[in-house]
Short mmCIF file of C-alpha atoms and ligand atoms in Angstrom, two decimals:
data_model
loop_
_atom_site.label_atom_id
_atom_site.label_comp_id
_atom_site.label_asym_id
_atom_site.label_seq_id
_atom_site.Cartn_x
_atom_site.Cartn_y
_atom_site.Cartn_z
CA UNK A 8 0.00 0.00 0.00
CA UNK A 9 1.38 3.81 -1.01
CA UNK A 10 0.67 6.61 1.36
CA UNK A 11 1.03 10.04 0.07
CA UNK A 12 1.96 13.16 2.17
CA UNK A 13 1.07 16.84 0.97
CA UNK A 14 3.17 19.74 1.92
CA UNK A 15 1.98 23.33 1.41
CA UNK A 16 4.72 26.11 2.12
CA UNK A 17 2.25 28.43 2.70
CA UNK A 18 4.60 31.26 3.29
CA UNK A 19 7.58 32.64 0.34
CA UNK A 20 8.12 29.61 -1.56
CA UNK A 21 4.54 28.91 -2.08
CA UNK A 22 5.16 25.60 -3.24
CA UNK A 23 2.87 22.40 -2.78
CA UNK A 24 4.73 18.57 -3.25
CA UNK A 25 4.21 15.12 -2.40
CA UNK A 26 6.32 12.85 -0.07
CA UNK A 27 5.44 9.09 -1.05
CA UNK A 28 6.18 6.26 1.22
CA UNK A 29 6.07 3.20 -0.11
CA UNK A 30 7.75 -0.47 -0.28
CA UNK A 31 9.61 -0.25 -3.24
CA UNK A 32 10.20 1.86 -6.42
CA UNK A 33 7.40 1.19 -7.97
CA UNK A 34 6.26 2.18 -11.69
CA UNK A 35 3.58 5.01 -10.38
CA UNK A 36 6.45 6.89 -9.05
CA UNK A 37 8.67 6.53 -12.56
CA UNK A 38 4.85 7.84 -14.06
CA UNK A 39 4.89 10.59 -11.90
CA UNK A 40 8.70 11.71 -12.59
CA UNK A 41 7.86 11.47 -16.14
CA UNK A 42 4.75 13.52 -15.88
CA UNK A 43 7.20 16.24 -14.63
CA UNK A 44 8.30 16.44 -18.18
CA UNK A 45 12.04 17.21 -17.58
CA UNK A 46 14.48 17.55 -20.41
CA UNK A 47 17.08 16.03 -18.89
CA UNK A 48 17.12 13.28 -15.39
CA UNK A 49 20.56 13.71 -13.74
CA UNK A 50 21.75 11.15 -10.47
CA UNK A 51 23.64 12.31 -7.17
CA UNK A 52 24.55 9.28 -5.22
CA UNK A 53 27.33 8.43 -2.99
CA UNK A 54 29.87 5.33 -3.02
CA UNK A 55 28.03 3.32 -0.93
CA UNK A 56 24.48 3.44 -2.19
CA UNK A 57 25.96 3.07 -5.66
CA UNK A 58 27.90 -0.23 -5.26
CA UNK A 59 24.95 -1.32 -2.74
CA UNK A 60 21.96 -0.38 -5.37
CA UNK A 61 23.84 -0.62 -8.64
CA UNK A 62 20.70 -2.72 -10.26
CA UNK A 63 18.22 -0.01 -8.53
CA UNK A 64 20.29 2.27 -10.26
CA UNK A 65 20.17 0.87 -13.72
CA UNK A 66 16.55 -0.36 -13.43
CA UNK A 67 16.13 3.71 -12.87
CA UNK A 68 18.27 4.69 -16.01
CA UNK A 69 15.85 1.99 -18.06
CA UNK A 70 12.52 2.16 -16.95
CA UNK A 71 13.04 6.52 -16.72
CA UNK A 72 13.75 5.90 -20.61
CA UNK A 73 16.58 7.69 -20.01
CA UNK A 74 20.29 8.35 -19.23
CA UNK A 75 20.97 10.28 -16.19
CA UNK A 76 24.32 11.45 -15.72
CA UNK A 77 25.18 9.66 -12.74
CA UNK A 78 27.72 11.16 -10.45
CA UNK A 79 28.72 9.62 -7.27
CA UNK A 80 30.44 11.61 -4.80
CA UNK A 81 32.83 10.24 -2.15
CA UNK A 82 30.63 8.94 1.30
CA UNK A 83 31.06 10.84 4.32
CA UNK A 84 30.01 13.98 6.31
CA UNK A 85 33.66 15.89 5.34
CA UNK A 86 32.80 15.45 1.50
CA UNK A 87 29.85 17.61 2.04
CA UNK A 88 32.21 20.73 1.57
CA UNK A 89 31.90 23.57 -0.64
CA UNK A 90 35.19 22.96 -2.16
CA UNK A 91 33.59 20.42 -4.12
CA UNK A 92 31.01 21.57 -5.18
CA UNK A 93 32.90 23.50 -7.75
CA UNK A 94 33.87 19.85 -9.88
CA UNK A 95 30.08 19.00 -9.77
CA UNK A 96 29.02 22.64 -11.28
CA UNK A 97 31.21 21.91 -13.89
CA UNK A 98 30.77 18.41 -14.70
CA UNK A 99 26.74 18.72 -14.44
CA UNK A 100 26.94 21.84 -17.12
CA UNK A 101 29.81 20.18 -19.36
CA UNK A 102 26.72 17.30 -19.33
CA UNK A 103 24.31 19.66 -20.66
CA UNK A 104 22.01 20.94 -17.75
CA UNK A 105 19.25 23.16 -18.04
CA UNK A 106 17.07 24.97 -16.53
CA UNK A 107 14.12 22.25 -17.48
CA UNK A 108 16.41 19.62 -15.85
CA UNK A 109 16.02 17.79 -12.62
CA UNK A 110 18.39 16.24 -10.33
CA UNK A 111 17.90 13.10 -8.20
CA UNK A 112 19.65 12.89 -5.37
CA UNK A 113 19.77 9.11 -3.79
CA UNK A 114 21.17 8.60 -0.60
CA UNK A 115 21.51 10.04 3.05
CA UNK A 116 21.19 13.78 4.48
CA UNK A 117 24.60 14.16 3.15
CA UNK A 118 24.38 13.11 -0.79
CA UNK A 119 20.84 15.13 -0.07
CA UNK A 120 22.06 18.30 1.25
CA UNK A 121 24.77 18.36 -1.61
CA UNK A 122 22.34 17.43 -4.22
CA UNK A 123 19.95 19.70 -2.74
CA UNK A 124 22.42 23.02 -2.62
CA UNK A 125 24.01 22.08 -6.41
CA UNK A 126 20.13 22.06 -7.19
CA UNK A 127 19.37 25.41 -5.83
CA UNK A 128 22.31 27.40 -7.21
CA UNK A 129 23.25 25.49 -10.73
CA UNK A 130 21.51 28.14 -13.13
CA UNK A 131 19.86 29.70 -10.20
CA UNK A 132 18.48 26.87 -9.66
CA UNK A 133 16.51 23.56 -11.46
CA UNK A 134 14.12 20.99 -10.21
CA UNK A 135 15.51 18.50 -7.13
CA UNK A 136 13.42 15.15 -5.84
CA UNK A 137 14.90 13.62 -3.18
CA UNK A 138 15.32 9.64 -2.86
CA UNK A 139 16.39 9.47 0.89
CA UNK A 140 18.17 6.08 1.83
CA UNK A 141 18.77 6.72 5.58
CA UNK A 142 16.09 6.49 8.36
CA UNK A 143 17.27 10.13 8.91
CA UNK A 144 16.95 11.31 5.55
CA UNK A 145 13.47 9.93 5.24
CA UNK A 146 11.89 11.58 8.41
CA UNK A 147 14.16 14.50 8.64
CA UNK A 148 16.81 16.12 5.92
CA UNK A 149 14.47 14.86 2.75
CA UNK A 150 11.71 16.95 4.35
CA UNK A 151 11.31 20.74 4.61
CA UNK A 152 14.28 21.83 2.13
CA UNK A 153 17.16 22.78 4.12
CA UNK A 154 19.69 22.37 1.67
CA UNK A 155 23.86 23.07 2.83
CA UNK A 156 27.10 22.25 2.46
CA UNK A 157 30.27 22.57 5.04
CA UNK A 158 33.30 25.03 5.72
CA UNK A 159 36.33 24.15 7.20
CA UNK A 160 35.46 26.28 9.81
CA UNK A 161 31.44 24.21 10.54
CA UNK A 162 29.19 22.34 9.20
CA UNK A 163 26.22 23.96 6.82
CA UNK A 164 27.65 27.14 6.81
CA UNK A 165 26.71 27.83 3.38
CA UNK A 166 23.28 27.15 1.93
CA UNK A 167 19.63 27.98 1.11
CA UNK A 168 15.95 27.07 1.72
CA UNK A 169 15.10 24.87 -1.79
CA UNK A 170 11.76 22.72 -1.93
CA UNK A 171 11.84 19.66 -4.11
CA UNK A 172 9.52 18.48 -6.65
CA UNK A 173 8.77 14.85 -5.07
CA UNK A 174 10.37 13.02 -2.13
CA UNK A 175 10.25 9.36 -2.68
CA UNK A 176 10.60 6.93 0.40
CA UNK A 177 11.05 3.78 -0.34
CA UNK A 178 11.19 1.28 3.23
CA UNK A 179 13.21 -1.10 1.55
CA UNK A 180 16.58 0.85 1.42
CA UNK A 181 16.16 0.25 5.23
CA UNK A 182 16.95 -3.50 4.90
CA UNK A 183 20.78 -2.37 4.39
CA UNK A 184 20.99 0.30 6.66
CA UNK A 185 24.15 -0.01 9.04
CA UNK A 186 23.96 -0.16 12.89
CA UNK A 187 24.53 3.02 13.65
CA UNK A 188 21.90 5.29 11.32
CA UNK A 189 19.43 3.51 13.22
CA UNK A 190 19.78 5.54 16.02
CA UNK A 191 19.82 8.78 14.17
CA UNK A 192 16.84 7.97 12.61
CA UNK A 193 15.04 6.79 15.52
CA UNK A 194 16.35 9.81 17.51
CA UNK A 195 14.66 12.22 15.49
CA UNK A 196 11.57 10.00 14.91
CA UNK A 197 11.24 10.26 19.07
CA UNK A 198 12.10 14.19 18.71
CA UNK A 199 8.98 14.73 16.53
CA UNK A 200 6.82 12.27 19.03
CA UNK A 201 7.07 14.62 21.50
CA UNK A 202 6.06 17.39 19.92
CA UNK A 203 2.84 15.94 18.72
CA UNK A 204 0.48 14.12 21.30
CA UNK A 205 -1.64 11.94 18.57
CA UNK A 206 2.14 10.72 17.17
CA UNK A 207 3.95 10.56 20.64
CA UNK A 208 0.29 7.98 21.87
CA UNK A 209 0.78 5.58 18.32
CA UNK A 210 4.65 5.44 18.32
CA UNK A 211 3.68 4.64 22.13
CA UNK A 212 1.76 1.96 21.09
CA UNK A 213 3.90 0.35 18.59
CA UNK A 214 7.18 0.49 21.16
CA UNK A 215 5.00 -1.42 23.71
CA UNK A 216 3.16 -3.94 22.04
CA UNK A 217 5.53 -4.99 19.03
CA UNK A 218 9.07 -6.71 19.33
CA UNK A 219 12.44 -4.86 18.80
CA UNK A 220 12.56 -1.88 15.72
CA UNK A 221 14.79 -4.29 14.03
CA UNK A 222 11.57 -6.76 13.86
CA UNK A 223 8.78 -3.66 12.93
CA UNK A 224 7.22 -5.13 9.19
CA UNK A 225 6.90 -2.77 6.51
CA UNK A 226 3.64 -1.22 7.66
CA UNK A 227 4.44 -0.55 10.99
CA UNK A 228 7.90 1.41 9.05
CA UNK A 229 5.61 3.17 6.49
CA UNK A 230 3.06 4.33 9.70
CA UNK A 231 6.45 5.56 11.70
CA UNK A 232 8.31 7.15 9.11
CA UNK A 233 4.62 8.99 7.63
CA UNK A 234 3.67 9.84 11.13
CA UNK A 235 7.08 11.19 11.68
CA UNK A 236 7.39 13.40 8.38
CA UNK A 237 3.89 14.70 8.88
CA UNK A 238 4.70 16.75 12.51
CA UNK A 239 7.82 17.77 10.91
CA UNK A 240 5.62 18.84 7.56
CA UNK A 241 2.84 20.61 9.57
CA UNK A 242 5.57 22.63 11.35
CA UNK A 243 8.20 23.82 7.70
CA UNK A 244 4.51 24.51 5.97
CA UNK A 245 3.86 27.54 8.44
CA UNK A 246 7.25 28.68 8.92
CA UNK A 247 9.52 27.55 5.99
CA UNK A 248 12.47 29.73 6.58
CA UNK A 249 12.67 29.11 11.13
CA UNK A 250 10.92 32.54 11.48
CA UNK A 251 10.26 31.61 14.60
CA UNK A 252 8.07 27.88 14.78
CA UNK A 253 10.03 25.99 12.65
CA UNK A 254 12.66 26.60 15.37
CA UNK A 255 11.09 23.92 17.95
CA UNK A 256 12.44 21.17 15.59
CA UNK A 257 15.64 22.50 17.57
CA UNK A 258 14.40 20.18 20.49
CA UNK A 259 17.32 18.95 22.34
CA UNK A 260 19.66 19.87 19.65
CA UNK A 261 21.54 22.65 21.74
CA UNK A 262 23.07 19.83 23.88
CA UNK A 263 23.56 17.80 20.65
CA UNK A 264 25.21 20.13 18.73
CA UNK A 265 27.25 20.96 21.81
CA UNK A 266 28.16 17.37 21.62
CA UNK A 267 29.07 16.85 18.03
CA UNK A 268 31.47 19.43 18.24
CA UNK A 269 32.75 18.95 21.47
CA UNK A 270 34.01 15.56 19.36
CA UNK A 271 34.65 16.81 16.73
CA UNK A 272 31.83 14.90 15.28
CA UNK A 273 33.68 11.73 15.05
CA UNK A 274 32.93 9.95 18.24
CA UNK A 275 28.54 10.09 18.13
CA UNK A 276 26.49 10.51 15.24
CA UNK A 277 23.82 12.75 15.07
CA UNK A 278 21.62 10.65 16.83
CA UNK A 279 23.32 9.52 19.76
CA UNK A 280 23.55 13.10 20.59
CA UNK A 281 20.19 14.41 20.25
CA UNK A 282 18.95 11.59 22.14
CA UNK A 283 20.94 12.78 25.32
CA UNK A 284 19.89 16.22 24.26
CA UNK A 285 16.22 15.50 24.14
CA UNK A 286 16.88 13.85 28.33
CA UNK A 287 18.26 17.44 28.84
CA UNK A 288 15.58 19.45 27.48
CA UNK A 289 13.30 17.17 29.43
CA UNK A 290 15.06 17.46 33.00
CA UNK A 291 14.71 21.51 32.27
CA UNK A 292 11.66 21.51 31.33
CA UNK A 293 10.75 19.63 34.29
CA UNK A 294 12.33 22.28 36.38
CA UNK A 295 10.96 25.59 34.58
CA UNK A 296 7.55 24.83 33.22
CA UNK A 297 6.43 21.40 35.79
CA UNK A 298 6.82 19.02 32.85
CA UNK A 299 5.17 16.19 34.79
CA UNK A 300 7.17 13.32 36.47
CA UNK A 301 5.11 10.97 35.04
CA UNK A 302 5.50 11.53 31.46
CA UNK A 303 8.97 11.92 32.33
CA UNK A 304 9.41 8.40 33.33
CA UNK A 305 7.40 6.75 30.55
CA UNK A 306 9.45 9.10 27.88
CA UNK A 307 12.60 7.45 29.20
CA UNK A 308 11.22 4.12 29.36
CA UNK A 309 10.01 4.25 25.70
CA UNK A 310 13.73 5.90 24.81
CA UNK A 311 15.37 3.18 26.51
CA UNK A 312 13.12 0.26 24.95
CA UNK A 313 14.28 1.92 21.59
CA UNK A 314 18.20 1.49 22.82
CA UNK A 315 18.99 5.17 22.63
CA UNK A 316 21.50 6.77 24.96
CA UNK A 317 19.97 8.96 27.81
CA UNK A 318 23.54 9.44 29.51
CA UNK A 319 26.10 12.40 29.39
CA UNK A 320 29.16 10.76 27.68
CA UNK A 321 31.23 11.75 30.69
CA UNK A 322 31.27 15.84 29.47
CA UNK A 323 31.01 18.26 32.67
CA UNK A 324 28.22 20.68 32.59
CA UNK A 325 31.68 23.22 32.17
CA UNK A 326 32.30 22.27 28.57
CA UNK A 327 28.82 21.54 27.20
CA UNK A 328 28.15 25.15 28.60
CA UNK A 329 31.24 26.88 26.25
CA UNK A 330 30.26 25.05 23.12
CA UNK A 331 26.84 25.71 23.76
CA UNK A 332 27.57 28.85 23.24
CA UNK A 333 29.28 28.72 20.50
CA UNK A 334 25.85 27.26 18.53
CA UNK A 335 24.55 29.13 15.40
CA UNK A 336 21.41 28.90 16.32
CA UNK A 337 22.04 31.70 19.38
CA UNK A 338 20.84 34.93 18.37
CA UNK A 339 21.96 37.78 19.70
CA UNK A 340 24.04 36.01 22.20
CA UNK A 341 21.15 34.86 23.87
CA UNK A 342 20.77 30.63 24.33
CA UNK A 343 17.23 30.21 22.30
CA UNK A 344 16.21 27.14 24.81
CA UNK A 345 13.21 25.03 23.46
CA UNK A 346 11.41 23.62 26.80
CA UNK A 347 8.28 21.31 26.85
CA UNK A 348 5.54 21.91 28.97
CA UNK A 349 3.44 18.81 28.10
CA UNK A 350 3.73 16.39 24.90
CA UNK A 351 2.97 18.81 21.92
CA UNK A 352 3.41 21.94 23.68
CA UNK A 353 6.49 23.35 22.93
CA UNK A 354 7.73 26.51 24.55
CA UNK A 355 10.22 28.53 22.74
CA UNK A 356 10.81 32.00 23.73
CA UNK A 357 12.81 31.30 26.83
CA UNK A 358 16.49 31.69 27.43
CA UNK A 359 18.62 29.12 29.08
CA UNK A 360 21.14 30.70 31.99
CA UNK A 361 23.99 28.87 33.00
CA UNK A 362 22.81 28.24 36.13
CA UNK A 363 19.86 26.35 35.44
CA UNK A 364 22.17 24.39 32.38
CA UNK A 365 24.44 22.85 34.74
CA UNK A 366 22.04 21.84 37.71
CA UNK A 367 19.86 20.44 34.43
CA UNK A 368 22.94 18.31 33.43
CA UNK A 369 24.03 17.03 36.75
CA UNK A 370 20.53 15.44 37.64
CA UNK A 371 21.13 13.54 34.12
CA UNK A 372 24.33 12.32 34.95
CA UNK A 373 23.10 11.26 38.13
CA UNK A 374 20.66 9.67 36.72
CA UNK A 375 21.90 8.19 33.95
CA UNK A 376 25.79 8.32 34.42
P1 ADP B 415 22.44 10.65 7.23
O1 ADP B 415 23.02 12.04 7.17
O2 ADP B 415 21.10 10.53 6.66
O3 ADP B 415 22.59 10.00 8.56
P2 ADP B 415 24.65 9.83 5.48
O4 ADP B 415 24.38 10.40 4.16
O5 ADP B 415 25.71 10.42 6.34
O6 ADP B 415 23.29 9.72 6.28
O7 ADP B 415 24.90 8.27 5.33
C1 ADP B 415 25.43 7.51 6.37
C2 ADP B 415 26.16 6.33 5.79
O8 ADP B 415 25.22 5.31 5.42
C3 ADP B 415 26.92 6.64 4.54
O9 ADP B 415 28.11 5.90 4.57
C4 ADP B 415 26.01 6.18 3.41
O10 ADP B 415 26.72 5.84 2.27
C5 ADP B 415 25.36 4.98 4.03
N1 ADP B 415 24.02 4.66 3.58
C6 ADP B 415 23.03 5.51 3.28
N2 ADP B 415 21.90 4.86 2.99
C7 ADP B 415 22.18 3.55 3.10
C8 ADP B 415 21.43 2.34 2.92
N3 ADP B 415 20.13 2.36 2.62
N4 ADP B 415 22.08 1.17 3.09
C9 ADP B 415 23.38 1.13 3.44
N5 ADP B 415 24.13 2.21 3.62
C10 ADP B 415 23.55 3.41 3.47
ZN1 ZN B 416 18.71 16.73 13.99
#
């Protein structure tokens, strides 16, 4: 069974597409990419997905009736840099692309952010439709067209807002997926649970009363991953460009990002740090708005029946506090904090002192280690 997913940017863009989610590449989708009438189909993929789904690949090319000009970048976070970009302007235009073309970009939030920012700046800009391969990509980057690429000096320094055309999600990418990019996936998935009540009750349900993730069938995947996309839909459709809504998707990512670069991003993926940043922006919203005890407990339960990490990798309080502050996302040198005050009700126009940080962070690591 397909299920199909509307999103209306209501705001600038203006721009109304479809996410599918679906069991396998099926011919309806090659019928709707052809309706599209593009002049020419070109293919962003990364090493992995194109020695893993070299027959996907091909099968593409032939039933598409066409030849896209694949081009397979190297896999890996530090490949998503500006610097080469420059190598895929020029091989994409020595190809022939025009403004009536459209690129495909198969693979994780990194081949998608990369495909996504060529997209959006190649001849000011053609069509994009995003084939996301990751649990991550499929819930998360595919959806709400953040597009970016890295500096040496951080990561998505340089990029723009850019909707695509069609986001295709096809479950069965997720048979491959390795250990890890589970936990992203699932980490984000949670995220968007609690800031919906009617999502954070079903994925509830299915944590409880079905075996391990690694055992969820197809249809309990397709009812995650929709549920998922839809909160974070609902939320890009009124505020597109993080006005100042979109900006609760930042739930426990000041602690993650605090994380990630504490490391240097090598030693936790994305995941594995927003998970211990979503137990931090629980404890303090406990503490500032009475987030109840309750809930509290059965959050942590369901996080820990889904394996992620609640602890605080051994950082003190002192250096999660500096690179906090060194975040993007501060404005005007204020920490923009987003608290919970129940499931679905997040509150976003607080600032987070030091103070209340640290006592936040050493109730988690006595809790959790
Ligand atoms: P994300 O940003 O979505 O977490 P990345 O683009 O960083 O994902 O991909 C993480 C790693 O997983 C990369 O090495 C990528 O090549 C690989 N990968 C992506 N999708 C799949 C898949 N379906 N099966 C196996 N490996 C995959
Ligand atoms: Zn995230």
């Amino acid at each position: 069974m397909s299920i199909k997913l509307k999103i209306s940017i209501q705001k600038n863009t203006k721009k109304n597409y479809f996410i599918y989610i679906d069991e396998e590449f099926n011919d309806n989708w090659i019928k709707l990419i052809q309706n599209k009438k593009y002049s020419k189909h070109f293919l962003l993929t990364d090493q992995n997905i194109y020695k893993l789904y070299k027959d996907f690949i091909v099968d593409l090319e032939h039933k598409l009736n066409i030849n896209p000009k694949i081009i397979v970048l190297k896999t890996g976070e530090k490949n998503k840099h500006l610097k080469n970009t420059y190598e895929v302007y020029e091989a994409l235009i020595k190809q022939g692309i025009d403004r009536k073309s459209v690129i495909l970009s198969l693979g994780g939030g990194v081949v998608g952010d990369f495909a996504g920012f060529i997209a959006s700046t190649i001849l000011r800009g053609v069509s994009l439709i995003q084939i996301p391969t990751t649990l991550l990509a499929m819930v998360d980057s595919s959806i709400g067209g953040k597009v970016a690429v890295n500096l040496n000096i951080g990561k998505n320094m340089v990029g723009t807002f850019y909707q695509p055309d069609i986001v295709f999600c096809n479950i069965n990418f997720l048979k491959t997926l390795p250990e890890k990019e589970w936990i992203c996936g699932l980490a984000e998935i949670f995220k968007h649970s609690l800031l919906d009540k009617k999502t954070y009750l079903s994925l509830k349900k299915v944590i409880l009363e079905e075996s391990h993730y690694k055992e969820w069938n197809t249809k309990t995947w397709q009812k995650i991953i929709y549920e998922s996309i839809k909160v974070k839909a609902n939320i890009v459709s009124k505020d597109e460009k993080e006005s100042h809504l979109r900006a609760v998707l930042n739930l426990g990512h000041t602690v993650a990002h605090a994380i990630e670069s504490l490391t240097n991003y090598q030693k936790f993926s994305h995941g594995e740090a927003v998970s211990r940043g979503l137990v931090t922006a629980l404890i303090l919203s406990k503490k500032k708005l009475n987030f109840s005890e309750s809930l509290f407990k059965e959050i942590i339960n369901l996080m820990m029946l889904l394996k992620l990490p609640l602890n605080t990798a051994g950082f003190s309080e002192k250096n999660i506090w500096k690179h906090i502050q060194y975040d993007k996302k501060n404005q005007y040198d204020k920490i923009r904090y987003i608290y919970l005050k129940d499931i679905g009700k997040p509150v976003y126009n607080f600032e987070l002192s030091r103070e209340e940080f640290e006592l936040g962070w050493k109730e988690q690591k006595q809790l959790f280690g």
